[in-house]
């Protein structure tokens, strides 16, 4: 167990993005989070040995610190020695502030895979004394900032309860985006 903890700690890297006034400022995109979301924390790590991932999490929580809404912003790119590109050909597409976002809606029915970015996000939330376990519906938005498709900015909106057709529109009201 100690070896696993040391290995996970060794993967944690210094943050690259700046967080200011509920905004995550990355090299290519600024994401501003609406009120009443509160910043819960950020982390950067190697994801499954193939990508550099940085997460910033914003929550709305009740008095018991159970999360009712989550905005999870993740800036990710393949490591230089890994071949591949991000492919969202099967996703829907929406536009926000002239920025193309690939969109996918999903219900959470199982716990996160231990090596997944969702597990990492839930762990960060737990360390900040929040309970993410009742989050059941999510919509993921992904922006690919260049033609190489080797990096992405992902914005996930998750909430308690079952999602509906309005989930995408509800989520789009929770943040704004601007190119840098």
Coordinates of N, CA and C in Angstrom, one line a residue:
X1 N 0.8 -1.2 0.0 CA 0.0 0.0 0.0 C 0.9 1.3 0.0
X2 N 1.9 1.2 0.8 CA 2.8 2.4 0.8 C 3.5 2.6 -0.5
X3 N 3.9 1.5 -1.2 CA 4.5 1.7 -2.5 C 3.5 2.3 -3.5
X4 N 2.2 2.0 -3.4 CA 1.2 2.6 -4.3 C 1.1 4.0 -4.0
X5 N 1.1 4.4 -2.7 CA 0.9 5.8 -2.3 C 2.2 6.6 -2.8
X6 N 3.3 6.0 -2.7 CA 4.5 6.7 -3.2 C 4.5 6.9 -4.7
X7 N 4.1 5.8 -5.4 CA 4.0 5.9 -6.8 C 3.0 6.9 -7.3
X8 N 1.9 7.0 -6.6 CA 0.9 8.0 -7.0 C 1.4 9.4 -6.7
X9 N 2.0 9.6 -5.6 CA 2.6 10.9 -5.2 C 3.7 11.3 -6.2
X10 N 4.5 10.4 -6.6 CA 5.5 10.7 -7.6 C 5.0 11.2 -8.9
X11 N 3.8 10.8 -9.3 CA 3.2 11.3 -10.5 C 2.6 12.7 -10.5
X12 N 2.4 13.2 -9.3 CA 1.9 14.6 -9.1 C 2.9 15.6 -9.6
X13 N 2.4 16.5 -10.5 CA 3.3 17.5 -11.1 C 2.8 18.9 -10.7
X14 N 3.6 19.9 -10.9 CA 3.3 21.3 -10.7 C 2.2 21.7 -11.6
X15 N 1.2 22.5 -11.1 CA 0.2 23.0 -12.0 C 0.7 24.0 -13.0
X16 N 0.1 24.0 -14.2 CA 0.5 24.9 -15.3 C -0.5 26.1 -15.4
X17 N -1.7 25.8 -15.2 CA -2.8 26.8 -15.3 C -2.9 27.7 -14.1
X18 N -3.5 28.8 -14.3 CA -3.7 29.8 -13.2 C -5.2 29.8 -13.0
X19 N -5.6 29.8 -11.7 CA -7.0 29.9 -11.3 C -7.1 31.2 -10.6
X20 N -8.1 32.1 -11.1 CA -8.3 33.4 -10.5 C -9.8 33.7 -10.7
X21 N -10.5 34.1 -9.7 CA -11.9 34.6 -9.7 C -12.8 33.5 -10.4
X22 N -12.7 32.3 -10.0 CA -13.5 31.2 -10.6 C -13.2 31.0 -12.1
X23 N -12.0 31.4 -12.6 CA -11.6 31.2 -14.0 C -10.3 30.3 -14.0
X24 N -10.3 29.4 -14.9 CA -9.1 28.6 -15.2 C -8.5 29.1 -16.4
X25 N -7.3 29.6 -16.3 CA -6.6 30.2 -17.5 C -5.5 29.3 -17.9
X26 N -5.8 28.7 -19.1 CA -4.8 27.8 -19.7 C -4.1 28.5 -20.9
X27 N -3.1 27.9 -21.5 CA -2.4 28.6 -22.6 C -3.3 28.9 -23.8
X28 N -4.3 28.1 -24.0 CA -5.2 28.3 -25.2 C -6.6 28.7 -24.9
X29 N -7.1 28.6 -23.7 CA -8.5 28.8 -23.4 C -8.7 29.3 -22.0
X30 N -9.6 30.2 -21.8 CA -10.0 30.5 -20.4 C -11.4 30.0 -20.2
X31 N -11.6 29.3 -19.1 CA -12.9 28.8 -18.7 C -13.3 29.6 -17.4
X32 N -14.4 30.3 -17.5 CA -15.0 31.0 -16.3 C -16.2 30.3 -15.8
X33 N -16.2 30.0 -14.5 CA -17.2 29.2 -13.9 C -18.2 30.1 -13.2
X34 N -19.5 29.8 -13.4 CA -20.6 30.7 -12.8 C -20.7 30.5 -11.3
X35 N -21.3 31.5 -10.7 CA -21.7 31.4 -9.3 C -22.9 30.4 -9.2
X36 N -23.0 29.7 -8.1 CA -22.4 29.7 -6.8 C -21.2 28.7 -6.7
X37 N -20.7 28.2 -7.8 CA -19.6 27.2 -7.7 C -18.4 27.8 -6.9
X38 N -17.8 26.9 -6.1 CA -16.6 27.2 -5.3 C -15.5 26.3 -5.8
X39 N -14.3 26.9 -5.8 CA -13.1 26.1 -6.2 C -12.7 25.1 -5.1
X40 N -12.6 23.8 -5.5 CA -12.3 22.7 -4.5 C -10.8 22.3 -4.6
X41 N -10.1 22.6 -5.7 CA -8.7 22.3 -5.8 C -8.3 21.9 -7.2
X42 N -7.0 21.7 -7.4 CA -6.5 21.4 -8.7 C -5.3 20.4 -8.5
X43 N -5.0 19.7 -9.5 CA -3.9 18.7 -9.5 C -3.5 18.4 -10.9
X44 N -2.2 18.0 -11.1 CA -1.6 17.6 -12.4 C -0.9 16.3 -12.2
X45 N -1.1 15.4 -13.2 CA -0.5 14.1 -13.0 C -0.4 13.4 -14.4
X46 N 0.3 12.3 -14.4 CA 0.3 11.4 -15.6 C -0.9 10.5 -15.6
X47 N -1.6 10.5 -16.7 CA -2.8 9.7 -16.7 C -2.5 8.4 -17.5
X48 N -2.6 7.3 -16.9 CA -2.4 6.0 -17.4 C -1.1 5.9 -18.2
X49 N -0.2 6.7 -17.9 CA 1.2 6.6 -18.5 C 1.2 7.1 -20.0
X50 N 0.1 7.7 -20.5 CA 0.1 8.2 -21.8 C -0.2 9.7 -22.0
X51 N -0.7 10.3 -20.9 CA -1.1 11.7 -21.1 C -0.7 12.5 -19.8
X52 N -0.5 13.8 -20.0 CA -0.3 14.8 -19.0 C -1.6 15.4 -18.8
X53 N -2.2 15.3 -17.5 CA -3.5 15.8 -17.3 C -3.5 16.8 -16.1
X54 N -4.2 17.9 -16.2 CA -4.3 18.9 -15.1 C -5.8 19.1 -14.9
X55 N -6.3 18.9 -13.7 CA -7.7 19.0 -13.3 C -7.9 20.2 -12.4
X56 N -9.0 20.9 -12.6 CA -9.5 22.0 -11.7 C -10.9 21.7 -11.4
X57 N -11.3 21.6 -10.1 CA -12.7 21.2 -9.8 C -13.4 22.3 -9.0
X58 N -14.6 22.5 -9.4 CA -15.5 23.5 -8.8 C -16.8 22.8 -8.3
X59 N -17.3 23.1 -7.2 CA -18.4 22.4 -6.6 C -19.5 23.4 -6.1
X60 N -20.7 22.8 -6.1 CA -21.8 23.3 -5.3 C -22.2 22.2 -4.4
X61 N -22.2 22.4 -3.1 CA -22.4 21.3 -2.1 C -23.4 21.8 -1.1
X62 N -24.1 20.8 -0.5 CA -25.0 21.1 0.6 C -24.3 21.2 1.9
X63 N -25.0 21.3 3.0 CA -24.4 21.5 4.3 C -23.6 20.3 4.8
X64 N -23.9 19.1 4.3 CA -23.1 17.9 4.6 C -21.9 17.7 3.7
X65 N -21.7 18.7 2.8 CA -20.6 18.7 1.8 C -20.8 17.6 0.8
X66 N -22.0 17.2 0.6 CA -22.3 16.3 -0.5 C -22.5 17.2 -1.8
X67 N -21.8 16.8 -2.8 CA -21.8 17.6 -4.0 C -23.1 17.5 -4.8
X68 N -23.8 18.6 -5.1 CA -25.0 18.6 -5.9 C -24.7 18.9 -7.3
X69 N -23.6 19.7 -7.6 CA -23.2 20.0 -8.9 C -21.6 20.1 -8.9
X70 N -21.0 19.7 -10.0 CA -19.6 19.7 -10.2 C -19.2 20.2 -11.6
X71 N -18.3 21.1 -11.6 CA -17.7 21.5 -12.9 C -16.2 21.1 -12.8
X72 N -15.8 20.2 -13.7 CA -14.5 19.6 -13.7 C -13.8 20.1 -15.0
X73 N -12.8 20.8 -14.9 CA -12.0 21.3 -16.1 C -10.7 20.6 -16.1
X74 N -10.4 20.0 -17.3 CA -9.2 19.2 -17.4 C -8.5 19.6 -18.7
X75 N -7.2 19.9 -18.6 CA -6.4 20.2 -19.7 C -5.5 19.0 -19.9
X76 N -5.5 18.4 -21.0 CA -4.8 17.1 -21.2 C -4.1 17.1 -22.5
X77 N -2.9 16.4 -22.6 CA -2.2 16.2 -23.8 C -1.4 14.9 -23.8
X78 N -1.4 14.3 -25.0 CA -0.5 13.0 -25.0 C 0.9 13.4 -24.7
X79 N 1.6 12.5 -24.1 CA 3.0 12.6 -23.9 C 3.7 12.6 -25.2
X80 N 4.9 13.2 -25.3 CA 5.6 13.3 -26.6 C 5.9 12.0 -27.3
X81 N 6.2 11.0 -26.4 CA 6.6 9.7 -27.0 C 5.5 8.7 -27.2
X82 N 4.2 9.2 -27.1 CA 3.0 8.4 -27.3 C 2.4 8.8 -28.6
X83 N 2.1 7.8 -29.4 CA 1.4 8.0 -30.7 C -0.1 8.1 -30.4
X84 N -0.8 8.9 -31.3 CA -2.2 8.9 -31.2 C -2.7 10.4 -31.2
X85 N -4.0 10.5 -31.3 CA -4.7 11.7 -31.3 C -6.1 11.5 -30.7
X86 N -6.7 12.6 -30.2 CA -8.0 12.5 -29.6 C -9.0 12.5 -30.7
X87 N -10.0 11.6 -30.6 CA -11.0 11.4 -31.6 C -12.4 11.4 -31.0
X88 N -13.2 12.4 -31.3 CA -14.6 12.5 -30.8 C -15.6 12.5 -31.9
X89 N -15.3 11.7 -33.0 CA -16.1 11.7 -34.2 C -17.5 11.2 -33.8
X90 N -17.7 10.4 -32.8 CA -19.0 9.8 -32.4 C -19.8 10.8 -31.5
X91 N -19.2 11.9 -31.1 CA -19.9 12.8 -30.2 C -20.7 13.8 -31.0
X92 N -21.7 14.5 -30.2 CA -22.4 15.6 -30.8 C -21.5 16.8 -30.8
X93 N -21.9 17.9 -31.4 CA -21.1 19.2 -31.4 C -22.0 20.3 -31.0
X94 N -21.5 21.2 -30.2 CA -22.2 22.5 -29.9 C -21.2 23.6 -30.0
X95 N -21.6 24.8 -30.1 CA -20.7 25.9 -30.2 C -21.1 26.9 -29.0
X96 N -20.0 27.3 -28.3 CA -20.2 28.3 -27.2 C -19.2 29.4 -27.5
X97 N -19.6 30.6 -27.6 CA -18.8 31.8 -27.9 C -17.9 31.5 -29.1
X98 N -18.4 30.9 -30.1 CA -17.7 30.6 -31.3 C -16.7 29.5 -31.2
X99 N -16.7 28.8 -30.1 CA -15.7 27.7 -29.9 C -16.4 26.3 -30.0
X100 N -15.9 25.5 -30.8 CA -16.5 24.2 -31.1 C -16.2 23.2 -29.9
X101 N -17.3 22.6 -29.4 CA -17.2 21.7 -28.3 C -17.9 20.4 -28.7
X102 N -17.1 19.3 -28.6 CA -17.7 18.0 -28.8 C -18.4 17.6 -27.5
X103 N -19.6 17.0 -27.6 CA -20.5 16.8 -26.5 C -20.9 15.3 -26.3
X104 N -20.9 14.9 -25.1 CA -21.4 13.5 -24.8 C -22.1 13.5 -23.4
X105 N -23.3 12.9 -23.3 CA -24.0 12.8 -22.1 C -23.9 11.4 -21.6
X106 N -23.8 11.2 -20.3 CA -23.7 9.8 -19.7 C -24.3 9.8 -18.3
X107 N -24.7 8.6 -17.9 CA -25.2 8.4 -16.5 C -24.1 7.6 -15.9
X108 N -23.7 8.0 -14.6 CA -22.7 7.2 -13.9 C -23.5 6.1 -13.1
X109 N -23.2 4.9 -13.4 CA -23.9 3.7 -12.8 C -22.9 2.8 -12.0
X110 N -21.6 3.1 -12.2 CA -20.6 2.3 -11.5 C -19.5 3.3 -10.9
X111 N -18.8 2.8 -9.9 CA -17.7 3.6 -9.4 C -16.6 3.8 -10.5
X112 N -15.8 4.9 -10.4 CA -14.8 5.1 -11.4 C -13.7 4.0 -11.4
X113 N -13.1 3.7 -12.6 CA -12.0 2.8 -12.7 C -10.8 3.4 -11.9
X114 N -10.1 2.5 -11.2 CA -9.1 3.1 -10.3 C -8.0 3.9 -10.9
X115 N -7.7 3.7 -12.2 CA -6.6 4.4 -12.9 C -7.2 5.6 -13.8
X116 N -8.5 5.9 -13.6 CA -9.1 6.9 -14.5 C -9.0 8.3 -14.0
X117 N -9.2 9.2 -14.9 CA -9.2 10.6 -14.5 C -10.4 10.9 -13.5
X118 N -11.5 10.2 -13.7 CA -12.6 10.4 -12.7 C -12.2 10.0 -11.3
X119 N -11.5 8.9 -11.2 CA -11.1 8.4 -9.9 C -10.1 9.5 -9.3
X120 N -9.3 10.0 -10.1 CA -8.4 11.1 -9.6 C -9.2 12.3 -9.1
X121 N -10.2 12.7 -9.9 CA -11.0 13.8 -9.5 C -11.8 13.5 -8.2
X122 N -12.3 12.4 -8.1 CA -13.1 12.0 -6.9 C -12.2 11.9 -5.7
X123 N -10.9 11.5 -5.9 CA -10.0 11.4 -4.8 C -9.6 12.9 -4.3
X124 N -9.4 13.8 -5.2 CA -9.1 15.2 -4.9 C -10.3 15.8 -4.1
X125 N -11.5 15.5 -4.6 CA -12.7 16.0 -3.9 C -12.8 15.4 -2.5
X126 N -12.5 14.1 -2.3 CA -12.6 13.5 -1.0 C -11.5 14.1 -0.1
X127 N -10.3 14.4 -0.6 CA -9.3 15.0 0.2 C -9.7 16.4 0.7
X128 N -10.6 17.0 -0.1 CA -11.1 18.4 0.2 C -12.3 18.3 1.1
X129 N -12.6 17.1 1.5 CA -13.8 16.8 2.4 C -15.1 17.0 1.7
X130 N -15.2 16.7 0.4 CA -16.5 16.7 -0.3 C -16.8 15.3 -0.7
X131 N -18.1 15.0 -0.8 CA -18.6 13.7 -1.2 C -19.2 13.7 -2.6
X132 N -18.5 13.1 -3.6 CA -19.0 13.2 -4.9 C -19.8 11.9 -5.3
X133 N -20.1 11.0 -4.4 CA -20.6 9.7 -4.7 C -22.1 9.8 -5.3
X134 N -22.8 10.8 -5.0 CA -24.2 10.9 -5.5 C -24.3 11.5 -6.9
X135 N -23.2 11.9 -7.5 CA -23.3 12.5 -8.8 C -23.7 11.3 -9.8
X136 N -24.7 11.6 -10.5 CA -25.2 10.5 -11.4 C -25.3 10.8 -12.9
X137 N -25.4 12.1 -13.2 CA -25.5 12.4 -14.6 C -24.4 13.4 -15.0
X138 N -23.8 13.3 -16.2 CA -22.8 14.2 -16.6 C -22.9 14.5 -18.1
X139 N -22.4 15.7 -18.4 CA -22.2 16.0 -19.8 C -20.8 16.5 -19.9
X140 N -20.1 15.9 -21.0 CA -18.7 16.3 -21.2 C -18.6 17.1 -22.5
X141 N -17.9 18.2 -22.4 CA -17.6 19.1 -23.5 C -16.1 19.0 -23.7
X142 N -15.7 18.8 -25.0 CA -14.2 18.8 -25.3 C -13.9 19.7 -26.4
X143 N -12.9 20.6 -26.2 CA -12.4 21.4 -27.2 C -11.0 20.9 -27.6
X144 N -10.8 20.8 -28.9 CA -9.5 20.4 -29.5 C -8.8 21.7 -30.0
X145 N -7.8 22.2 -29.4 CA -7.3 23.5 -29.7 C -6.5 23.6 -31.0
X146 N -6.1 22.5 -31.6 CA -5.4 22.6 -32.8 C -5.6 21.4 -33.7
X147 N -5.1 21.5 -34.9 CA -5.3 20.4 -35.9 C -4.6 19.1 -35.6
X148 N -3.6 19.1 -34.8 CA -2.8 17.9 -34.4 C -3.7 17.0 -33.5
X149 N -4.7 17.5 -32.8 CA -5.6 16.8 -32.0 C -4.9 15.9 -30.9
X150 N -3.7 16.5 -30.4 CA -3.0 15.8 -29.4 C -3.2 16.4 -28.0
X151 N -3.9 17.4 -28.0 CA -4.3 18.1 -26.7 C -5.7 18.4 -26.7
X152 N -6.3 18.6 -25.5 CA -7.7 18.9 -25.4 C -8.0 19.7 -24.1
X153 N -9.1 20.4 -24.1 CA -9.6 21.0 -22.9 C -11.0 20.4 -22.7
X154 N -11.1 19.7 -21.6 CA -12.4 19.0 -21.3 C -13.1 19.7 -20.1
X155 N -14.4 19.9 -20.3 CA -15.2 20.5 -19.3 C -16.3 19.5 -19.0
X156 N -16.4 19.1 -17.8 CA -17.4 18.1 -17.4 C -18.4 18.8 -16.4
X157 N -19.6 18.7 -16.7 CA -20.7 19.2 -15.7 C -21.4 17.9 -15.2
X158 N -21.4 17.7 -13.9 CA -22.1 16.5 -13.3 C -23.0 17.0 -12.2
X159 N -24.1 16.3 -12.0 CA -25.1 16.7 -11.1 C -25.7 15.4 -10.4
X160 N -26.4 15.6 -9.3 CA -27.2 14.6 -8.7 C -28.4 14.3 -9.6
X161 N -28.9 13.1 -9.5 CA -30.1 12.8 -10.2 C -29.9 12.4 -11.6
X162 N -31.0 12.1 -12.2 CA -31.0 11.7 -13.6 C -31.0 12.8 -14.6
X163 N -30.2 12.7 -15.6 CA -30.1 13.8 -16.6 C -31.3 13.7 -17.5
X164 N -31.4 14.8 -18.3 CA -32.5 14.9 -19.2 C -32.0 15.5 -20.5
X165 N -32.9 15.7 -21.5 CA -32.5 16.3 -22.7 C -32.0 17.7 -22.5
X166 N -32.4 18.4 -21.4 CA -32.0 19.7 -21.1 C -30.6 19.8 -20.4
X167 N -30.0 18.7 -20.1 CA -28.8 18.6 -19.4 C -27.7 19.4 -20.1
X168 N -27.6 19.3 -21.4 CA -26.6 20.1 -22.2 C -26.8 21.6 -22.0
X169 N -28.0 22.0 -22.2 CA -28.3 23.4 -22.1 C -28.1 23.9 -20.7
X170 N -28.5 23.1 -19.7 CA -28.2 23.5 -18.3 C -26.7 23.7 -18.0
X171 N -26.0 22.7 -18.5 CA -24.5 22.7 -18.3 C -23.9 23.9 -19.0
X172 N -24.3 24.3 -20.2 CA -23.8 25.4 -20.9 C -23.9 26.7 -20.2
X173 N -25.0 26.8 -19.3 CA -25.2 28.0 -18.5 C -24.2 28.2 -17.4
X174 N -23.5 27.1 -17.0 CA -22.6 27.1 -15.8 C -21.2 27.6 -16.1
X175 N -20.9 27.9 -17.3 CA -19.5 28.3 -17.6 C -19.5 29.1 -18.9
X176 N -18.4 29.9 -19.1 CA -18.2 30.6 -20.3 C -16.7 30.2 -20.8
X177 N -16.5 30.4 -22.0 CA -15.1 30.1 -22.6 C -14.7 31.2 -23.5
X178 N -13.4 31.4 -23.5 CA -12.8 32.4 -24.4 C -11.4 31.9 -24.9
X179 N -11.1 32.2 -26.1 CA -9.8 31.9 -26.6 C -8.8 32.8 -26.0
X180 N -7.5 32.4 -25.9 CA -6.5 33.3 -25.3 C -5.6 33.7 -26.5

